[in-house]
Amino acid sequence: MQTRINEIGDGIYRLSTFVPDIAPPAGFTFNQFLITGEEPLLFHTGLRKMFPLVRSAVSRILPPERLRWIAFGHYEADECGAMNEWLAVAPQAQVAHGQTGCLVSLNDMADRAPRVLQNGETIDIGNRKRVRYIDTPHTPHGWDAGVLFEEESGTLLCGDLFTQLGDGPALTDRDIVGPAIAAEDIFRYSSLNPGMGTTIRELAKLAPRTLALMHGPSFAGNGAAALRALADDYDRRVGTALTDSGFVAHDQTIAA
Ligand SMILES: [Fe+2]
Ligand SMILES: [Fe+2]
């Protein structure tokens, strides 16, 4: 395995490792994003067993011991499995996550105390980069789920949202909603809940110009339209699930 590095925005690097054995024959990618500045931030640590690979990739951009912030969408191995390995190599590094994630997992699991981010709180990375933390509970999964929005570039680090199979380009302007719907049909990785359409439409209000997918290419274009289309699909799924379960009668209309 190897990790490819692409600069998808000014000072924003995508580190991508393709694993052909997951969901063959298409395979699956794991991406981390490094935002450079006086206080560099890594979004997703990579799996614990991928740490040597990801550390080596980071070291081609900056000395790993310079990392200041370690952030991720939710507590899960591909999001934060190497969290403590990073804390060990970067003495100034601190995990930053929302209140729920810190309370439920990170206050105990992180080797150093995490910084607790309020919903909407920002971290100034330097180099004109500022990331805003946004709670997205149970969307697409995990009570502690959240995303980061880099305000200067309009980049939404959207974690598992829009997950797709395959090894696409680093950056695309092609449709990412269709492949995400196909992957949801296969993996069923999302915690379908009545609030998720609303949660995703709130992210659309940020009008992101780039969507940085954890599992898929980064998307350059109308991020709001893609998010609204994804929200519509989740509303459809939730509606179908409620109808199929008998909770909502077939002849009742479910408001979107
Ligand atoms: Fe996940
Ligand atoms: Fe993930």
mmCIF file of C-alpha atoms and ligand atoms in Angstrom:
data_model
loop_
_atom_site.group_PDB
_atom_site.id
_atom_site.type_symbol
_atom_site.label_atom_id
_atom_site.label_comp_id
_atom_site.label_asym_id
_atom_site.label_seq_id
_atom_site.Cartn_x
_atom_site.Cartn_y
_atom_site.Cartn_z
ATOM 1 C CA MET A 1 0.000 0.000 0.000
ATOM 2 C CA GLN A 2 1.071 3.547 -0.594
ATOM 3 C CA THR A 3 -0.305 6.935 0.357
ATOM 4 C CA ARG A 4 -0.798 9.517 -2.385
ATOM 5 C CA ILE A 5 -0.507 13.194 -1.547
ATOM 6 C CA ASN A 6 -2.359 15.974 -3.374
ATOM 7 C CA GLU A 7 -2.771 19.630 -2.480
ATOM 8 C CA ILE A 8 -6.517 20.125 -3.004
ATOM 9 C CA GLY A 9 -6.520 23.746 -1.822
ATOM 10 C CA ASP A 10 -3.924 26.302 -0.779
ATOM 11 C CA GLY A 11 -2.108 24.553 2.082
ATOM 12 C CA ILE A 12 -4.715 21.777 2.332
ATOM 13 C CA TYR A 13 -3.323 18.337 1.570
ATOM 14 C CA ARG A 14 -5.207 15.119 0.916
ATOM 15 C CA LEU A 15 -3.357 11.952 1.963
ATOM 16 C CA SER A 16 -5.046 8.982 0.337
ATOM 17 C CA THR A 17 -4.474 5.270 0.831
ATOM 18 C CA PHE A 18 -6.295 2.825 -1.416
ATOM 19 C CA VAL A 19 -7.104 -0.616 0.003
ATOM 20 C CA PRO A 20 -8.159 -2.988 -2.809
ATOM 21 C CA ASP A 21 -9.233 -5.769 -0.398
ATOM 22 C CA ILE A 22 -12.156 -3.765 1.006
ATOM 23 C CA ALA A 23 -15.335 -4.037 -1.086
ATOM 24 C CA PRO A 24 -13.575 -5.703 -4.051
ATOM 25 C CA PRO A 25 -13.334 -5.342 -6.952
ATOM 26 C CA ALA A 26 -13.825 -1.576 -6.542
ATOM 27 C CA GLY A 27 -11.735 -1.229 -3.360
ATOM 28 C CA PHE A 28 -11.924 1.598 -0.844
ATOM 29 C CA THR A 29 -9.901 4.674 0.091
ATOM 30 C CA PHE A 30 -9.004 6.149 3.469
ATOM 31 C CA ASN A 31 -8.162 9.858 3.333
ATOM 32 C CA GLN A 32 -6.643 12.213 5.857
ATOM 33 C CA PHE A 33 -6.436 15.979 5.422
ATOM 34 C CA LEU A 34 -3.536 18.090 6.618
ATOM 35 C CA ILE A 35 -4.118 21.839 6.917
ATOM 36 C CA THR A 36 -0.841 23.703 7.181
ATOM 37 C CA GLY A 37 -0.225 26.892 9.134
ATOM 38 C CA GLU A 38 1.452 27.929 12.365
ATOM 39 C CA GLU A 39 -0.718 25.334 14.127
ATOM 40 C CA PRO A 40 -1.051 22.466 11.623
ATOM 41 C CA LEU A 41 -4.184 20.350 11.887
ATOM 42 C CA LEU A 42 -4.661 16.733 10.806
ATOM 43 C CA PHE A 43 -8.268 15.674 10.154
ATOM 44 C CA HIS A 44 -8.496 11.879 10.648
ATOM 45 C CA THR A 45 -5.492 10.075 12.072
ATOM 46 C CA GLY A 46 -5.825 6.985 9.907
ATOM 47 C CA LEU A 47 -6.112 3.459 11.279
ATOM 48 C CA ARG A 48 -3.672 2.574 14.046
ATOM 49 C CA LYS A 49 -2.091 -0.048 11.790
ATOM 50 C CA MET A 50 -1.699 2.540 9.022
ATOM 51 C CA PHE A 51 0.199 4.957 11.280
ATOM 52 C CA PRO A 52 3.670 4.342 9.753
ATOM 53 C CA LEU A 53 2.242 4.952 6.289
ATOM 54 C CA VAL A 54 0.391 8.136 7.211
ATOM 55 C CA ARG A 55 3.261 9.484 9.320
ATOM 56 C CA SER A 56 5.576 8.990 6.384
ATOM 57 C CA ALA A 57 3.132 10.890 4.146
ATOM 58 C CA VAL A 58 2.819 13.765 6.638
ATOM 59 C CA SER A 59 6.609 13.955 6.901
ATOM 60 C CA ARG A 60 6.791 14.751 3.174
ATOM 61 C CA ILE A 61 4.824 17.956 3.916
ATOM 62 C CA LEU A 62 6.033 18.973 7.384
ATOM 63 C CA PRO A 63 7.862 17.455 10.358
ATOM 64 C CA PRO A 64 5.228 15.306 12.131
ATOM 65 C CA GLU A 65 6.328 16.657 15.518
ATOM 66 C CA ARG A 66 5.017 20.086 14.417
ATOM 67 C CA LEU A 67 1.399 18.907 14.434
ATOM 68 C CA ARG A 68 -0.710 21.004 16.796
ATOM 69 C CA TRP A 69 -4.273 19.733 16.311
ATOM 70 C CA ILE A 70 -5.688 16.267 15.771
ATOM 71 C CA ALA A 71 -9.353 16.262 14.783
ATOM 72 C CA PHE A 72 -11.770 13.767 13.264
ATOM 73 C CA GLY A 73 -15.450 13.155 12.661
ATOM 74 C CA HIS A 74 -16.215 10.596 15.368
ATOM 75 C CA TYR A 75 -14.630 7.934 17.533
ATOM 76 C CA GLU A 76 -13.915 4.994 15.205
ATOM 77 C CA ALA A 77 -10.723 3.206 14.120
ATOM 78 C CA ASP A 78 -10.323 4.781 10.684
ATOM 79 C CA GLU A 79 -11.105 8.239 12.069
ATOM 80 C CA CYS A 80 -8.880 8.145 15.148
ATOM 81 C CA GLY A 81 -7.223 4.736 15.590
ATOM 82 C CA ALA A 82 -3.742 6.295 15.526
ATOM 83 C CA MET A 83 -4.663 9.207 17.824
ATOM 84 C CA ASN A 84 -2.291 8.219 20.627
ATOM 85 C CA GLU A 85 0.537 7.413 18.202
ATOM 86 C CA TRP A 86 0.235 10.993 16.914
ATOM 87 C CA LEU A 87 0.129 12.392 20.446
ATOM 88 C CA ALA A 88 3.333 10.464 21.167
ATOM 89 C CA VAL A 89 5.292 11.825 18.183
ATOM 90 C CA ALA A 90 3.975 15.403 18.364
ATOM 91 C CA PRO A 91 4.510 16.805 21.881
ATOM 92 C CA GLN A 92 2.428 19.966 21.237
ATOM 93 C CA ALA A 93 -0.450 18.091 19.624
ATOM 94 C CA GLN A 94 -3.891 17.993 21.185
ATOM 95 C CA VAL A 95 -7.028 16.206 20.145
ATOM 96 C CA ALA A 96 -9.897 18.627 19.466
ATOM 97 C CA HIS A 97 -13.472 17.401 19.333
ATOM 98 C CA GLY A 98 -17.013 18.232 20.359
ATOM 99 C CA GLN A 99 -18.466 17.939 23.837
ATOM 100 C CA THR A 100 -20.117 14.576 23.259
ATOM 101 C CA GLY A 101 -17.015 12.904 21.822
ATOM 102 C CA CYS A 102 -14.849 14.151 24.684
ATOM 103 C CA LEU A 103 -17.345 13.137 27.330
ATOM 104 C CA VAL A 104 -18.180 9.730 25.893
ATOM 105 C CA SER A 105 -14.749 8.560 24.654
ATOM 106 C CA LEU A 106 -11.855 10.981 24.398
ATOM 107 C CA ASN A 107 -11.452 12.191 27.995
ATOM 108 C CA ASP A 108 -10.612 8.562 28.745
ATOM 109 C CA MET A 109 -9.146 7.203 25.509
ATOM 110 C CA ALA A 110 -6.791 10.038 24.529
ATOM 111 C CA ASP A 111 -3.391 9.924 26.239
ATOM 112 C CA ARG A 112 -3.552 13.706 26.782
ATOM 113 C CA ALA A 113 -6.654 15.695 27.669
ATOM 114 C CA PRO A 114 -8.557 16.810 24.550
ATOM 115 C CA ARG A 115 -9.699 20.353 23.801
ATOM 116 C CA VAL A 116 -13.474 20.429 24.039
ATOM 117 C CA LEU A 117 -15.018 22.372 21.144
ATOM 118 C CA GLN A 118 -18.443 23.948 21.470
ATOM 119 C CA ASN A 119 -20.733 23.650 18.472
ATOM 120 C CA GLY A 120 -19.668 26.493 16.143
ATOM 121 C CA GLU A 121 -16.342 27.172 17.884
ATOM 122 C CA THR A 122 -13.340 27.957 15.672
ATOM 123 C CA ILE A 123 -9.635 27.191 15.822
ATOM 124 C CA ASP A 124 -7.215 29.602 14.159
ATOM 125 C CA ILE A 125 -4.619 27.492 12.335
ATOM 126 C CA GLY A 126 -2.624 30.492 11.101
ATOM 127 C CA ASN A 127 -1.754 31.141 7.448
ATOM 128 C CA ARG A 128 -5.294 32.640 7.140
ATOM 129 C CA LYS A 129 -6.842 29.253 7.925
ATOM 130 C CA ARG A 130 -9.663 28.932 10.418
ATOM 131 C CA VAL A 131 -11.682 25.793 11.078
ATOM 132 C CA ARG A 132 -15.158 25.779 12.578
ATOM 133 C CA TYR A 133 -16.417 22.702 14.421
ATOM 134 C CA ILE A 134 -20.048 21.711 13.783
ATOM 135 C CA ASP A 135 -21.962 18.992 15.644
ATOM 136 C CA THR A 136 -23.821 16.527 13.408
ATOM 137 C CA PRO A 137 -25.063 13.955 15.954
ATOM 138 C CA HIS A 138 -25.785 10.516 14.439
ATOM 139 C CA THR A 139 -25.043 11.893 10.953
ATOM 140 C CA PRO A 140 -24.001 9.875 9.149
ATOM 141 C CA HIS A 141 -23.269 7.802 12.282
ATOM 142 C CA GLY A 142 -22.019 8.213 15.824
ATOM 143 C CA TRP A 143 -23.598 10.193 18.646
ATOM 144 C CA ASP A 144 -20.371 12.208 18.759
ATOM 145 C CA ALA A 145 -20.322 12.946 15.004
ATOM 146 C CA GLY A 146 -19.155 16.343 13.774
ATOM 147 C CA VAL A 147 -17.474 18.049 10.823
ATOM 148 C CA LEU A 148 -14.965 20.852 10.338
ATOM 149 C CA PHE A 149 -15.376 23.771 7.952
ATOM 150 C CA GLU A 150 -12.277 25.665 6.823
ATOM 151 C CA GLU A 151 -13.653 29.128 6.302
ATOM 152 C CA GLU A 152 -11.019 30.779 4.125
ATOM 153 C CA SER A 153 -11.121 28.159 1.378
ATOM 154 C CA GLY A 154 -14.746 27.105 1.909
ATOM 155 C CA THR A 155 -13.672 23.507 2.455
ATOM 156 C CA LEU A 156 -16.009 21.208 4.355
ATOM 157 C CA LEU A 157 -14.110 18.295 5.901
ATOM 158 C CA CYS A 158 -17.165 16.099 5.781
ATOM 159 C CA GLY A 159 -15.836 12.796 7.098
ATOM 160 C CA ASP A 160 -17.975 9.806 6.179
ATOM 161 C CA LEU A 161 -20.654 11.855 4.410
ATOM 162 C CA PHE A 162 -20.706 10.968 0.676
ATOM 163 C CA THR A 163 -18.711 7.762 1.261
ATOM 164 C CA GLN A 164 -18.114 5.972 -2.024
ATOM 165 C CA LEU A 165 -16.220 2.922 -3.281
ATOM 166 C CA GLY A 166 -13.228 2.899 -5.593
ATOM 167 C CA ASP A 167 -10.070 4.897 -6.107
ATOM 168 C CA GLY A 168 -11.096 8.098 -7.831
ATOM 169 C CA PRO A 169 -9.085 11.229 -8.557
ATOM 170 C CA ALA A 170 -7.935 13.494 -5.719
ATOM 171 C CA LEU A 171 -10.277 16.252 -6.884
ATOM 172 C CA THR A 172 -13.328 16.024 -9.114
ATOM 173 C CA ASP A 173 -16.160 18.200 -10.328
ATOM 174 C CA ARG A 174 -18.254 15.168 -11.286
ATOM 175 C CA ASP A 175 -21.305 13.869 -9.444
ATOM 176 C CA ILE A 176 -20.567 12.539 -5.947
ATOM 177 C CA VAL A 177 -24.176 12.026 -4.874
ATOM 178 C CA GLY A 178 -24.935 9.025 -7.095
ATOM 179 C CA PRO A 179 -21.838 7.092 -5.939
ATOM 180 C CA ALA A 180 -22.700 7.948 -2.310
ATOM 181 C CA ILE A 181 -26.220 6.586 -2.726
ATOM 182 C CA ALA A 182 -24.779 3.401 -4.261
ATOM 183 C CA ALA A 183 -22.340 2.966 -1.343
ATOM 184 C CA GLU A 184 -25.104 3.520 1.210
ATOM 185 C CA ASP A 185 -27.108 0.769 -0.511
ATOM 186 C CA ILE A 186 -24.133 -1.586 -0.079
ATOM 187 C CA PHE A 187 -22.728 -0.668 3.336
ATOM 188 C CA ARG A 188 -25.799 0.704 5.162
ATOM 189 C CA TYR A 189 -23.359 2.682 7.245
ATOM 190 C CA SER A 190 -25.623 5.580 8.164
ATOM 191 C CA SER A 191 -27.729 5.812 11.317
ATOM 192 C CA LEU A 192 -30.951 6.693 9.562
ATOM 193 C CA ASN A 193 -32.759 9.191 11.736
ATOM 194 C CA PRO A 194 -35.490 11.757 11.176
ATOM 195 C CA GLY A 195 -33.126 14.668 11.847
ATOM 196 C CA MET A 196 -30.393 13.845 9.362
ATOM 197 C CA GLY A 197 -31.893 15.626 6.366
ATOM 198 C CA THR A 198 -32.144 18.791 8.452
ATOM 199 C CA THR A 199 -28.611 18.329 9.807
ATOM 200 C CA ILE A 200 -27.164 18.007 6.299
ATOM 201 C CA ARG A 201 -29.191 20.961 4.961
ATOM 202 C CA GLU A 202 -27.702 23.099 7.744
ATOM 203 C CA LEU A 203 -24.250 22.229 6.350
ATOM 204 C CA ALA A 204 -25.452 23.283 2.879
ATOM 205 C CA LYS A 205 -25.998 26.812 4.287
ATOM 206 C CA LEU A 206 -22.209 27.093 4.612
ATOM 207 C CA ALA A 207 -22.092 27.035 0.771
ATOM 208 C CA PRO A 208 -18.865 24.991 0.690
ATOM 209 C CA ARG A 209 -16.782 25.250 -2.468
ATOM 210 C CA THR A 210 -14.928 22.019 -1.717
ATOM 211 C CA LEU A 211 -16.218 18.868 -0.041
ATOM 212 C CA ALA A 212 -13.322 16.817 1.358
ATOM 213 C CA LEU A 213 -14.539 13.214 1.530
ATOM 214 C CA MET A 214 -12.906 10.726 3.847
ATOM 215 C CA HIS A 215 -13.767 7.860 1.514
ATOM 216 C CA GLY A 216 -13.817 9.223 -2.022
ATOM 217 C CA PRO A 217 -12.461 12.072 -4.120
ATOM 218 C CA SER A 218 -12.685 15.665 -2.972
ATOM 219 C CA PHE A 219 -15.388 17.564 -4.812
ATOM 220 C CA ALA A 220 -14.903 21.065 -6.205
ATOM 221 C CA GLY A 221 -18.117 22.820 -7.141
ATOM 222 C CA ASN A 222 -21.543 23.567 -5.736
ATOM 223 C CA GLY A 223 -21.234 21.863 -2.355
ATOM 224 C CA ALA A 224 -24.589 23.158 -1.169
ATOM 225 C CA ALA A 225 -26.436 21.491 -4.047
ATOM 226 C CA ALA A 226 -24.648 18.186 -3.425
ATOM 227 C CA LEU A 227 -25.465 18.336 0.294
ATOM 228 C CA ARG A 228 -29.130 19.114 -0.379
ATOM 229 C CA ALA A 229 -29.344 16.200 -2.815
ATOM 230 C CA LEU A 230 -27.801 13.888 -0.221
ATOM 231 C CA ALA A 231 -30.243 15.192 2.416
ATOM 232 C CA ASP A 232 -33.139 14.455 0.049
ATOM 233 C CA ASP A 233 -31.947 10.888 -0.377
ATOM 234 C CA TYR A 234 -31.713 10.372 3.376
ATOM 235 C CA ASP A 235 -35.222 11.804 3.820
ATOM 236 C CA ARG A 236 -36.412 9.301 1.241
ATOM 237 C CA ARG A 237 -34.688 6.442 3.078
ATOM 238 C CA VAL A 238 -36.070 7.483 6.463
ATOM 239 C CA GLY A 239 -39.550 7.812 4.976
ATOM 240 C CA THR A 240 -39.333 4.381 3.393
ATOM 241 C CA ALA A 241 -38.024 2.825 6.626
ATOM 242 C CA LEU A 242 -40.882 4.313 8.655
ATOM 243 C CA THR A 243 -43.421 3.137 6.116
ATOM 244 C CA ASP A 244 -41.939 -0.351 5.838
ATOM 245 C CA SER A 245 -41.903 -0.703 9.616
ATOM 246 C CA GLY A 246 -45.597 0.157 9.761
ATOM 247 C CA PHE A 247 -44.867 3.204 11.922
ATOM 248 C CA VAL A 248 -46.302 5.437 9.205
ATOM 249 C CA ALA A 249 -49.255 4.187 7.193
ATOM 250 C CA HIS A 250 -48.661 3.862 3.452
ATOM 251 C CA ASP A 251 -51.354 6.420 2.661
ATOM 252 C CA GLN A 252 -49.878 9.066 4.951
ATOM 253 C CA THR A 253 -47.637 11.748 3.531
ATOM 254 C CA ILE A 254 -44.313 12.215 5.207
ATOM 255 C CA ALA A 255 -43.210 15.829 5.207
ATOM 256 C CA ALA A 256 -39.724 16.226 3.847
HETATM 257 FE FE FE B 1 -17.261 6.274 10.459
HETATM 258 FE FE FE B 2 -14.608 6.778 7.911
#
